[in-house]
CSV table of C-alpha atoms in Angstrom, one decimal:
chain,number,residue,atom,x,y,z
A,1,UNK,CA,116.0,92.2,101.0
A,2,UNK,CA,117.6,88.6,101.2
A,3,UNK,CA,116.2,86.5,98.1
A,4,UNK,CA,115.8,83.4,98.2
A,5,UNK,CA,118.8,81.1,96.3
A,6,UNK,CA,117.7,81.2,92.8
A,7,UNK,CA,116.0,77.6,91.8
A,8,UNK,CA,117.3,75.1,89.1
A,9,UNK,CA,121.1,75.6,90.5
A,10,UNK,CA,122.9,72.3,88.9
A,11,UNK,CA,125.2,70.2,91.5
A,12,UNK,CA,128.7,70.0,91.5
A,13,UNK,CA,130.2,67.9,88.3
A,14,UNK,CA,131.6,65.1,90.9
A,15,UNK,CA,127.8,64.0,91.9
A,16,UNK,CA,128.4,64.6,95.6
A,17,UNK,CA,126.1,67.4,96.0
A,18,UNK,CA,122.4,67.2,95.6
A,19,UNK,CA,120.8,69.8,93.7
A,20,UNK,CA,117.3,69.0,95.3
A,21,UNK,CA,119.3,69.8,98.7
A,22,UNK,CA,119.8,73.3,97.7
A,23,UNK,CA,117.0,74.3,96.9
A,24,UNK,CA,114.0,76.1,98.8
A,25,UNK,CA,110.6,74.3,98.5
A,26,UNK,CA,107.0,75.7,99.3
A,27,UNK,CA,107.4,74.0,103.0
A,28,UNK,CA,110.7,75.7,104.1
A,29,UNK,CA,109.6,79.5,104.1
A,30,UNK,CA,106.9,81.7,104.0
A,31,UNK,CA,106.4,85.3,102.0
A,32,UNK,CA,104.0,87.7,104.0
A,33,UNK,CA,103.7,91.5,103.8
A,34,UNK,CA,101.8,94.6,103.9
A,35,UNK,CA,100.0,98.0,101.9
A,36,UNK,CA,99.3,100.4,104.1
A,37,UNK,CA,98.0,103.6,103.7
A,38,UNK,CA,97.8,107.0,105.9
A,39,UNK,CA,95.8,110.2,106.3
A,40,UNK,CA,97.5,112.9,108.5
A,41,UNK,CA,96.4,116.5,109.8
A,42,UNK,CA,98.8,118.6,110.9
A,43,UNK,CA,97.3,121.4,113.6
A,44,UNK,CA,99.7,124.1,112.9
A,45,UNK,CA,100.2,123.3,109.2
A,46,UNK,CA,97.5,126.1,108.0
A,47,UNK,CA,97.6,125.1,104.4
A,48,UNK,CA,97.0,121.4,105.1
A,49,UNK,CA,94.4,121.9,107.5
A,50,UNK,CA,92.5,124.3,105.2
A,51,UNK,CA,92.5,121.1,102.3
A,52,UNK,CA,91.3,118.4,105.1
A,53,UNK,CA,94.9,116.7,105.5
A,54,UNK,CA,96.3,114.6,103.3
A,55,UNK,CA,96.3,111.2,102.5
A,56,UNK,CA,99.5,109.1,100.9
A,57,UNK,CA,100.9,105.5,101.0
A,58,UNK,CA,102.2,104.9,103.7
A,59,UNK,CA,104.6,101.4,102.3
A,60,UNK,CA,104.5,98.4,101.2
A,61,UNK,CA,106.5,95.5,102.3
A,62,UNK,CA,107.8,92.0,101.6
A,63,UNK,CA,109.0,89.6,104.5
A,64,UNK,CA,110.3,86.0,104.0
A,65,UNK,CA,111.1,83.4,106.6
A,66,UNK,CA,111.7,79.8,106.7
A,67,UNK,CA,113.8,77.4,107.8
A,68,UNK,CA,117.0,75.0,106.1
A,69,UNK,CA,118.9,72.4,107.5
A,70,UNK,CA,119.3,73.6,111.0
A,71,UNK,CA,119.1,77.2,109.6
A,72,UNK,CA,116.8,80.0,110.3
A,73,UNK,CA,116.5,83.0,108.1
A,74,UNK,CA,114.1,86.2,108.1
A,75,UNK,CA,114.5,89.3,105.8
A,76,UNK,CA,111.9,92.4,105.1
A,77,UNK,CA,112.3,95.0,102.5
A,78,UNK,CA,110.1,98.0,102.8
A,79,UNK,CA,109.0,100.7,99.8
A,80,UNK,CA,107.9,104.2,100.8
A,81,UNK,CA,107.6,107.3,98.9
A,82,UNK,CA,110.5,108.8,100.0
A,83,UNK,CA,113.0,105.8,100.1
A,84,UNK,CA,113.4,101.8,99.9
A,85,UNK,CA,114.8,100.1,102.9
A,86,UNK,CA,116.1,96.6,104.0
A,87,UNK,CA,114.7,96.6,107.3
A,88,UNK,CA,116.1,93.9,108.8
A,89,UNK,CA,118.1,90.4,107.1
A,90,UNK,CA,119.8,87.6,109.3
A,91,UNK,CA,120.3,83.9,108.8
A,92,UNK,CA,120.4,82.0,112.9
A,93,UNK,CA,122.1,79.2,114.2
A,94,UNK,CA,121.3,77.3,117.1
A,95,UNK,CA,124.0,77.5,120.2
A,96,UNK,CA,122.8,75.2,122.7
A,97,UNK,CA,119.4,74.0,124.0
A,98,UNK,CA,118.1,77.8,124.9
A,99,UNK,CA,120.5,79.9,122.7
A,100,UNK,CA,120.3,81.3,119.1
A,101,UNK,CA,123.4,83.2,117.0
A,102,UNK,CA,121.8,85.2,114.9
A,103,UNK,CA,123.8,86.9,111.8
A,104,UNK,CA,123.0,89.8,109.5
A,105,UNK,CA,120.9,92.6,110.7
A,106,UNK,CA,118.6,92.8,113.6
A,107,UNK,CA,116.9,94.5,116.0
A,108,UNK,CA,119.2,95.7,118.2
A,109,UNK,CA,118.8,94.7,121.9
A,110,UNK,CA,117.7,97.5,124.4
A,111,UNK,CA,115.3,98.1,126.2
A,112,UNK,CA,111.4,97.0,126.0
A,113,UNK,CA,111.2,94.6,123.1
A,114,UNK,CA,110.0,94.7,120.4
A,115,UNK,CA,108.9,98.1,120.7
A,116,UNK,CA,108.6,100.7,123.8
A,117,UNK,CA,105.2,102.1,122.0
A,118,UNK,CA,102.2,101.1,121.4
A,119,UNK,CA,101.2,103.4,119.0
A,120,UNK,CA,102.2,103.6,115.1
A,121,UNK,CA,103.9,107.0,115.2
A,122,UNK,CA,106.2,105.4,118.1
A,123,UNK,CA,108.1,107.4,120.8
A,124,UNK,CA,111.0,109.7,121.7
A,125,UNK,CA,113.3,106.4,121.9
A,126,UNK,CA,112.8,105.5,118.2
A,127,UNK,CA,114.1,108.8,117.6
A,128,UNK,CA,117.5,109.1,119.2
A,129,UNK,CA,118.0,105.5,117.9
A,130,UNK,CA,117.3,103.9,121.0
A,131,UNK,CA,114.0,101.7,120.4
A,132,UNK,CA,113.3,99.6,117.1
A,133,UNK,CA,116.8,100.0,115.9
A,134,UNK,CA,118.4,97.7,113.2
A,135,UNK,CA,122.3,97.4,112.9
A,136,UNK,CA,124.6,95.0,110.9
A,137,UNK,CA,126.5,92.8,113.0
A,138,UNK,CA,126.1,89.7,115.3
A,139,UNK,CA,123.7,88.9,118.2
A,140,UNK,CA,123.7,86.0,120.8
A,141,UNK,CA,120.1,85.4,121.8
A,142,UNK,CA,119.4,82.8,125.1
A,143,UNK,CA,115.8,82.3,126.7
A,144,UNK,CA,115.8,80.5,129.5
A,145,UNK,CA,112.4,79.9,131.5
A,146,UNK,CA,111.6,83.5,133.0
A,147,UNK,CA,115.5,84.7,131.7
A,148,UNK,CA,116.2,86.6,128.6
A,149,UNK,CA,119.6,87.4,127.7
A,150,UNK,CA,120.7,88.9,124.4
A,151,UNK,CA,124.0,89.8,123.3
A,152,UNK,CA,125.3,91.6,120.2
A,153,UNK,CA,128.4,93.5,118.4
A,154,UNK,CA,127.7,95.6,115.7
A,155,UNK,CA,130.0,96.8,113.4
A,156,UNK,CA,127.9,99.4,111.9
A,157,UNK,CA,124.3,100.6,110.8
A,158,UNK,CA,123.3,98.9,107.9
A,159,UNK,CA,123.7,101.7,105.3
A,160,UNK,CA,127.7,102.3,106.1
A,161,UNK,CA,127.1,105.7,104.6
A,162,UNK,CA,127.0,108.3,107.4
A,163,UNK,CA,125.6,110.8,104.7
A,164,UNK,CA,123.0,108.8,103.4
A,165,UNK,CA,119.7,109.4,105.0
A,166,UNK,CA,117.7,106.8,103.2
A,167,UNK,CA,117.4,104.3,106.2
A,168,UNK,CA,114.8,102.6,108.3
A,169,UNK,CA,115.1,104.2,111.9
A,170,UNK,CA,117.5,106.3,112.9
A,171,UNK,CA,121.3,107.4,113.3
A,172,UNK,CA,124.5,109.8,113.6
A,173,UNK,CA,124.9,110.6,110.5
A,174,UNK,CA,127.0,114.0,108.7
A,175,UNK,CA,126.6,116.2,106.1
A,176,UNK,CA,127.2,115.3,102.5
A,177,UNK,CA,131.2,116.8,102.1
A,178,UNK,CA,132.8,114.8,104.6
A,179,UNK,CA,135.0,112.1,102.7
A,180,UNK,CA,133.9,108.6,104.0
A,181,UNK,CA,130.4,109.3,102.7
A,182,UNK,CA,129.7,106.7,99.5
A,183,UNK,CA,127.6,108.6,97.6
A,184,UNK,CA,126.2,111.4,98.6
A,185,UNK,CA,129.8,113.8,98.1
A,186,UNK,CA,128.0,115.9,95.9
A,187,UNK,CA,124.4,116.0,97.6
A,188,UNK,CA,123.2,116.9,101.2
A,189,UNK,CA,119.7,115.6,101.7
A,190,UNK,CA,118.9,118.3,103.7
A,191,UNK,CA,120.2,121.2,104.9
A,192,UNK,CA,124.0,121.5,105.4
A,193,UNK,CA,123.4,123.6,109.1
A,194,UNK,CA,123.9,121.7,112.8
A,195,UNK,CA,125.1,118.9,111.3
A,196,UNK,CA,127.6,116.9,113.0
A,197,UNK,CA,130.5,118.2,112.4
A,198,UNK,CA,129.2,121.6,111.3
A,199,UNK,CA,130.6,125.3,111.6
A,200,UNK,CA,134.1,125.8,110.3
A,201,UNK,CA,136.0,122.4,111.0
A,202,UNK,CA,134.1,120.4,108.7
A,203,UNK,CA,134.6,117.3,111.4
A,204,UNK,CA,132.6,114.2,110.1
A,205,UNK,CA,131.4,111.2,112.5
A,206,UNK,CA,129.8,108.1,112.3
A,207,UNK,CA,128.9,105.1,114.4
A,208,UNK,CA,130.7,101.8,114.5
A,209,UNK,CA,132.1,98.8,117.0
A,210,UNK,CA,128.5,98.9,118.9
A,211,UNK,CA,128.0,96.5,121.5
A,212,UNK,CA,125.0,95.8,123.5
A,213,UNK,CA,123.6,93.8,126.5
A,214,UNK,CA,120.1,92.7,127.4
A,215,UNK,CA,118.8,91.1,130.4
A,216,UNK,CA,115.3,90.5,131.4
A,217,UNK,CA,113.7,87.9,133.5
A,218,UNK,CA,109.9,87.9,133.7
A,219,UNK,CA,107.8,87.3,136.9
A,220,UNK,CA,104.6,84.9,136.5
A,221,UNK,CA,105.8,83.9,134.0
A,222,UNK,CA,102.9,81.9,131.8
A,223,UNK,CA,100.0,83.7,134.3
A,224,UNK,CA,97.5,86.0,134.3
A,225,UNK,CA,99.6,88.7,135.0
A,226,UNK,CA,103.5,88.4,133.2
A,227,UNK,CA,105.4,91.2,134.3
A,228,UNK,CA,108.9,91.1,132.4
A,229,UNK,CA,111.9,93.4,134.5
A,230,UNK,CA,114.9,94.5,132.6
A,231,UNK,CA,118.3,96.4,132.3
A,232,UNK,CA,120.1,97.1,129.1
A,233,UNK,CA,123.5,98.7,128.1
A,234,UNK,CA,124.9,99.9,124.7
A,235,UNK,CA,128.6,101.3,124.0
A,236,UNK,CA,130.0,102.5,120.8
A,237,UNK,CA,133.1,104.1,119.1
A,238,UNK,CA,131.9,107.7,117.1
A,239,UNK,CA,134.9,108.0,114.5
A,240,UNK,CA,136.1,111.3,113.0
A,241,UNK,CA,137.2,111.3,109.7
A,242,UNK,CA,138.5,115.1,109.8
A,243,UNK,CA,140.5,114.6,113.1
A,244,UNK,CA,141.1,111.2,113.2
A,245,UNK,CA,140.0,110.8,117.0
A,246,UNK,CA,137.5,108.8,118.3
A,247,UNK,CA,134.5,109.5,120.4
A,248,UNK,CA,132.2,107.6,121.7
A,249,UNK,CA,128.6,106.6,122.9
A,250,UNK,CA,126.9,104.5,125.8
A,251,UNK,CA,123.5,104.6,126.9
A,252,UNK,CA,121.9,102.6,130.0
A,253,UNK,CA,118.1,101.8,130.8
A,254,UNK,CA,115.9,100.0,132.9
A,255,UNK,CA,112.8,98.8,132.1
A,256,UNK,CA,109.5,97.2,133.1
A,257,UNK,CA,106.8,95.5,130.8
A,258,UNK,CA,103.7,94.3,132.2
A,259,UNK,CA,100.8,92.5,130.7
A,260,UNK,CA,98.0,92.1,133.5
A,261,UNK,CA,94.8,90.6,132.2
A,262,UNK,CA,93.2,93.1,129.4
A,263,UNK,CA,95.9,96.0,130.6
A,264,UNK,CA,98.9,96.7,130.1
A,265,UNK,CA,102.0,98.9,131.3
A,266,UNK,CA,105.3,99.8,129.9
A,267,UNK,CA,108.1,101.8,131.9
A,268,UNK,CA,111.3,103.0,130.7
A,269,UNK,CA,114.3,104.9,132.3
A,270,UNK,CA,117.5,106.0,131.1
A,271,UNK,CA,120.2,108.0,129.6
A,272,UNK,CA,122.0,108.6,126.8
A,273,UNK,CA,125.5,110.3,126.6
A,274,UNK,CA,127.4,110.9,123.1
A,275,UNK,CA,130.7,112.8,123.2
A,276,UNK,CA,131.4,113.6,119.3
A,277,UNK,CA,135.2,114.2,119.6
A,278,UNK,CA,135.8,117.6,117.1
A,279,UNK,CA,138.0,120.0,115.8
A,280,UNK,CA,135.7,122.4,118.2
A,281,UNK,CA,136.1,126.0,118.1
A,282,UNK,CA,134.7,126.6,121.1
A,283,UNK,CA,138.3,124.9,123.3
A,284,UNK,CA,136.3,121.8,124.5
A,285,UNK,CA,136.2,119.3,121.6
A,286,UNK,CA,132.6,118.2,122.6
A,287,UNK,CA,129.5,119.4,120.9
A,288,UNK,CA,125.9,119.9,122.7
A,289,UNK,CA,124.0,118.5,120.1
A,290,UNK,CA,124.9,116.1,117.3
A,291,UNK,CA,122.6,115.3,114.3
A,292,UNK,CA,120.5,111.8,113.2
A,293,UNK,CA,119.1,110.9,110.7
A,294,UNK,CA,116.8,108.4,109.0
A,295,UNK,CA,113.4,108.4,106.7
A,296,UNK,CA,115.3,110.6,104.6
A,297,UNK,CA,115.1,113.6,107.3
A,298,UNK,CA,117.4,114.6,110.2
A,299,UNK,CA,117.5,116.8,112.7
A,300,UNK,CA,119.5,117.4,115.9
A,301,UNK,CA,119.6,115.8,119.2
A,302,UNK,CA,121.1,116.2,122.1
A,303,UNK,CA,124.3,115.0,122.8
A,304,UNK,CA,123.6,114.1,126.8
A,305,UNK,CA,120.3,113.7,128.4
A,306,UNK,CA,117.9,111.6,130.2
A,307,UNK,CA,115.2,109.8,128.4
A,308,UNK,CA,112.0,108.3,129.9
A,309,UNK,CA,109.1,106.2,129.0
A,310,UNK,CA,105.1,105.8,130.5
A,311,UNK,CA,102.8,104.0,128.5
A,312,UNK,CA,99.3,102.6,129.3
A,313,UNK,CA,97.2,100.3,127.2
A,314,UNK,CA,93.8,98.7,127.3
A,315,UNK,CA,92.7,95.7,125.3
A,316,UNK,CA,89.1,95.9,125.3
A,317,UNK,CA,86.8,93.0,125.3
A,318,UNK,CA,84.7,93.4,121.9
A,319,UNK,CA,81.2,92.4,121.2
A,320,UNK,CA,80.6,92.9,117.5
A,321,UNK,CA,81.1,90.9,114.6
A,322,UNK,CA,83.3,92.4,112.4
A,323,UNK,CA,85.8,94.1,114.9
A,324,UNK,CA,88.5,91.1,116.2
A,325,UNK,CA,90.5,93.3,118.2
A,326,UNK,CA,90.3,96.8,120.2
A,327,UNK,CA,93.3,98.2,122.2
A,328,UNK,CA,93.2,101.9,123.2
A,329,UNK,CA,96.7,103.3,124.8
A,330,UNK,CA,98.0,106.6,126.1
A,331,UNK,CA,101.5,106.5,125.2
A,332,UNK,CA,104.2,109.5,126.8
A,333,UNK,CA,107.8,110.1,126.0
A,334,UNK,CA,110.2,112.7,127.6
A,335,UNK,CA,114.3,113.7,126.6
A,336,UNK,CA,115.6,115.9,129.2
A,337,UNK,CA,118.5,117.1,128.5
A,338,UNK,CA,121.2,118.1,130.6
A,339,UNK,CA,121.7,121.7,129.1
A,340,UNK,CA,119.8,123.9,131.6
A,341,UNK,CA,118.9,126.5,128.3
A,342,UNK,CA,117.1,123.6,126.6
A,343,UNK,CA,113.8,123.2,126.0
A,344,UNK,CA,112.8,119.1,126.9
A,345,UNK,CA,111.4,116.5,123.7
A,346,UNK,CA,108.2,115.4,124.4
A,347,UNK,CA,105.7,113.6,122.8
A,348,UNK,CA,102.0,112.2,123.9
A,349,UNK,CA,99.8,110.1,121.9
A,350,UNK,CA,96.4,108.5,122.5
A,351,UNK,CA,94.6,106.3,120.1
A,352,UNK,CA,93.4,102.8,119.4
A,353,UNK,CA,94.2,99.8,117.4
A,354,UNK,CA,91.4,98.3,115.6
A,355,UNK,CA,92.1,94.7,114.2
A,356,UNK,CA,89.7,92.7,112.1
A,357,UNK,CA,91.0,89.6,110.3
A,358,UNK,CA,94.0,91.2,108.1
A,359,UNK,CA,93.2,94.8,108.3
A,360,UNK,CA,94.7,96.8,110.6
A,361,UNK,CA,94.0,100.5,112.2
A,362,UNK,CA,95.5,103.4,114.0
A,363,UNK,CA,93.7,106.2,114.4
A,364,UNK,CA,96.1,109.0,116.8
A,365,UNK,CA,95.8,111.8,118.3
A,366,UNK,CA,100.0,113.1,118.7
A,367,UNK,CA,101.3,115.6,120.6
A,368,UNK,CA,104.7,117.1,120.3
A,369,UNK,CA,106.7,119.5,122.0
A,370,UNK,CA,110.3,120.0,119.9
A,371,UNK,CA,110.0,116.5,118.6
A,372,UNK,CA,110.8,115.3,115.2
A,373,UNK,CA,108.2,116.1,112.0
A,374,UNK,CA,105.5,117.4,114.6
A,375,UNK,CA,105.6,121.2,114.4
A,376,UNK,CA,108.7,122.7,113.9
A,377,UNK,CA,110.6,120.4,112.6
A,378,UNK,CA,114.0,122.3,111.9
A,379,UNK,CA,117.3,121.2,113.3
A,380,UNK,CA,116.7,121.9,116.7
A,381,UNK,CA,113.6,119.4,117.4
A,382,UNK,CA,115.5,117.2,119.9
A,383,UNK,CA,118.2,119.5,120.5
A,384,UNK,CA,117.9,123.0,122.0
A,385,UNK,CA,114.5,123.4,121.4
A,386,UNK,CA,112.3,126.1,121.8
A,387,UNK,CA,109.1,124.7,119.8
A,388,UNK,CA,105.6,124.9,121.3
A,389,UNK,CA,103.1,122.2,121.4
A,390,UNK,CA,101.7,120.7,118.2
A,391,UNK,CA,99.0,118.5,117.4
A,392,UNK,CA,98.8,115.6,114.7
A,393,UNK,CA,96.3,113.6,113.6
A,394,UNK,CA,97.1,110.5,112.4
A,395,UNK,CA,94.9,107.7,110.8
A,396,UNK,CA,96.7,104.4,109.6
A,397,UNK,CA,94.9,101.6,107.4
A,398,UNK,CA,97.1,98.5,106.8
A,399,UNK,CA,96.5,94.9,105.1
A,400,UNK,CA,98.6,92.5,106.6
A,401,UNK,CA,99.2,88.9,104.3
C-alpha cells in the first residue's frame, strides 16, 4: 500500500518551500476499508461436508484516496490468510477537460468494467486474467458524454516475480528454478508439474510490455435504460528466460452492459491466444496449455480458446426496514478451447446480495465444471480438463467503513 508522506517533514533550509504545503490534512484524503468473513461447503469435499463447512476470514483491507494540488491518488492493501497484497496504487493527472493519466497500478482496461460478474466468487474471465486484473504501468483514461476510451502500457504485473504466487488476481507465472524468479529459487509454491516451461527444457516465461485498448460508448445515456457497448484489445510480449525468444499474447472482446430499470444484463465475447515460445520437445515450440497463477495457487490454462460471458441480475424493490438493498443474479462463464480432446471451463453461480447500511452479503450457490478451486482443482482445471460438475456453497459477510 501507498502511505501517506510521513507528517512534520521540515522545508528546505532556503525558506522557499512550505512545509504546511506538503503535508496531507484530514480534508485531502479519506481511509475506508473492510473485515469480511466466509463460510464455504464444498459438495464433493466428503470430509468438509461431514463437519458442516468451514468458516475463515475472508480479509481485511485498507484503502486511501484523496486529492493534492491537482493530484489524485488511490491505493488498497489487502490481508488474507494465505498472503498480503497491494491491490491496486496510482497517483492521476489531469490531460485535458475529459482525460485523466493515471500512474502506478490499475485495473487494467478490458472488457465490462469494473467487473464482468456480479457475484463474489467472480467468473471464468478473472481467471485467465482477463477481468479485474491489476498491472504496473501507465493508463490514459478520457470520458466523453456517452464515449469511454481508456488506454494503457504496462510494463509488467505488479509482483515482477513470475514465480511468486502471492498476488491479487491472476497471471503466467513459472515454476520456482527458472533464474529470473526473485525469491522463490529455492521454493515452488506448488507443485513443480505443467508449469510453464515444464518437462525436460526447463523453459521459464513471464508477461511484460502489455498494452491495452478500451472503447465504449453508452446508449441513453443518463435514462431509464443505459446500455453501454464496447470492444477491447490487449497485446503482450511472453519472454523466455531459457531460450531467450519471445512469445506473445493478445486477446480481443466485445461486450455489452445494460442497466434497464431494476434489471440488469451483462454480455461478453472473446478470445484469448497465448503462444509461449519453448525449447519444446514435441518439434513445434508452442505449448497447449500454459500455467497462472495468483491467491497463492495455480493451475493450468489453455493456451488458445474462446471465452464467453451471460449474466443476469435483478435489483429487487425491498419493503422492510432493516434490508437497504436486494439484488439476485444468475451469473454463467464458458472457456472453450480450441483443442478438440479438451474438456470446456465452466462455471454458473446464482445468489443474492443483501446490503444494509455497512454490512454486506453474498450467499452462492457455484457451479463448476474443470474450473479453478471448485472440484478438482489440479493442474488441469482450465486446461485439458476432464473434471465433472461440482457444487459450492458460498456465504460472504463483509463490513464496509
Amino acid at each position: 500500500m501507498f502511505a501517506a508522506p510521513a507528517k512534520g517533514t521540515a522545508a528546505a533550509a532556503t525558506g522557499e518551500n512550505n512545509a504546511e504545503n506538503r503535508l496531507l490534512t484530514e480534508d485531502d484524503f479519506e481511509i475506508g476499508g473492510a473485515l469480511r468473513f466466509n463460510y464455504a461447503a464444498q459438495r464433493s469435499d466428503g470430509d468438509q461436508r461431514d463437519r458442516g463447512g468451514d468458516a475463515s476470514l475472508d480479509l481485511f483491507r485498507l484503502n486511501i484516496e484523496g486529492e493534492q494540488q491537482g493530484i489524485e491518488f488511490s491505493a488498497e492493501y489487502r490481508w488474507y490468510t494465505n498472503q498480503d497484497v497491494l491491490h491496486h496504487g496510482w497517483a492521476g493527472f489531469g490531460a485535458g477537460e475529459h482525460g485523466q493519466v493515471r500512474v502506478g497500478v490499475s485495473q487494467v482496461p478490458f472488457g465490462i468494467l469494473p467487473y464482468a460478474a456480479h457475484n463474489y466468487w467472480f467468473g471464468i474471465p478473472f481467471y485467465v486474467g482477463l477481468g479485474d486484473a491489476y498491472k504496473l504501468g501507465a493508463q490514459y483514461i478520457r470520458e466523453n458524454g456517452p464515449w469511454d476510451l481508456r488506454l494503457a502500457f504496462y510494463k509488467n504485473p505488479v509482483e515482477n516475480d513470475p514465480g511468486n504466487l502471492e498476488r491479487y488476481g491472476f497471471d503466467l507465472v513459472n515454476h520456482a528454478g527458472c533464474a529470473d524468479n526473485d525469491d522463490n529459487a529455492a521454493s515452488d509454491n506448488g507443485s513443480g508439474d505443467n508449469d510453464n516451461g515444464s518437462g525436460e527444457s526447463q523453459d521459464c516465461t513471464r508477461e511484460s510490455n502489455q498494452a491495452n485498448l478500451r472503447l465504449a460508448y453508452t446508449l441513453d445515456e443518463g435514462g431509464s435504460c443505459p446500455v453501454e457497448l464496447g470492444l477491447s484489445g490487449q497485446w503482450g510480449m511472453v519472454p523466455n528466460s531459457e531460450t531467450g525468444e519471445d512469445g506473445s499474447r493478445w486477446a480481443g472482446a466485445a461486450h455489452l452492459d445494460m442497466r434497464c430499470g431494476r434489471w440488469g444484463v451483462q454480455l461478453q465475447a472473446g478470445r484469448q491466444v497465448i503462444d509461449v515460445d519453448l525449447d519444446s520437445t514435441d518439434g513445434d515450440g508452442e505449448e497447449d496449455t500454459v500455467t497462472f497463477g495468483g491467491m497463492d495457487g495455480k493451475y493450468q490454462v489453455a493456451s488458445k480458446a474462446n471465452l464467453g460471458v451471460l449474466n443476469i441480475a435483478y435489483n429487487f424493490p425491498v419493503p422492510w426496514e432493516n434490508i437497504d438493498s436486494l439484488t439476485c443474479y444468475n451469473d454463467f462463464s464458458i472457456y472453450h478451447k480450441d483443442e478438440s480432446d479438451y474438456s470446456n471451463s465452466k462455471i454458473n453461480t446464482t445468489g443474492c446480495a443483501i446490503g444494509r447500511g455497512p454490512l454486506f452479503i453474498y450467499a452462492d450457490v457455484i457451479r463448476g465444471k474443470n474450473a479453478p478451486f471448485l472440484g478438482d482443482s489440479g493442474a488441469e482445471t482450465l486446461g485439458e480438463g476432464g473434471a465433472g460438475w461440482d457444487t459450492y456453497y458460498n456465504l460472504n459477510l463483509g463490513y464496509y467503513f
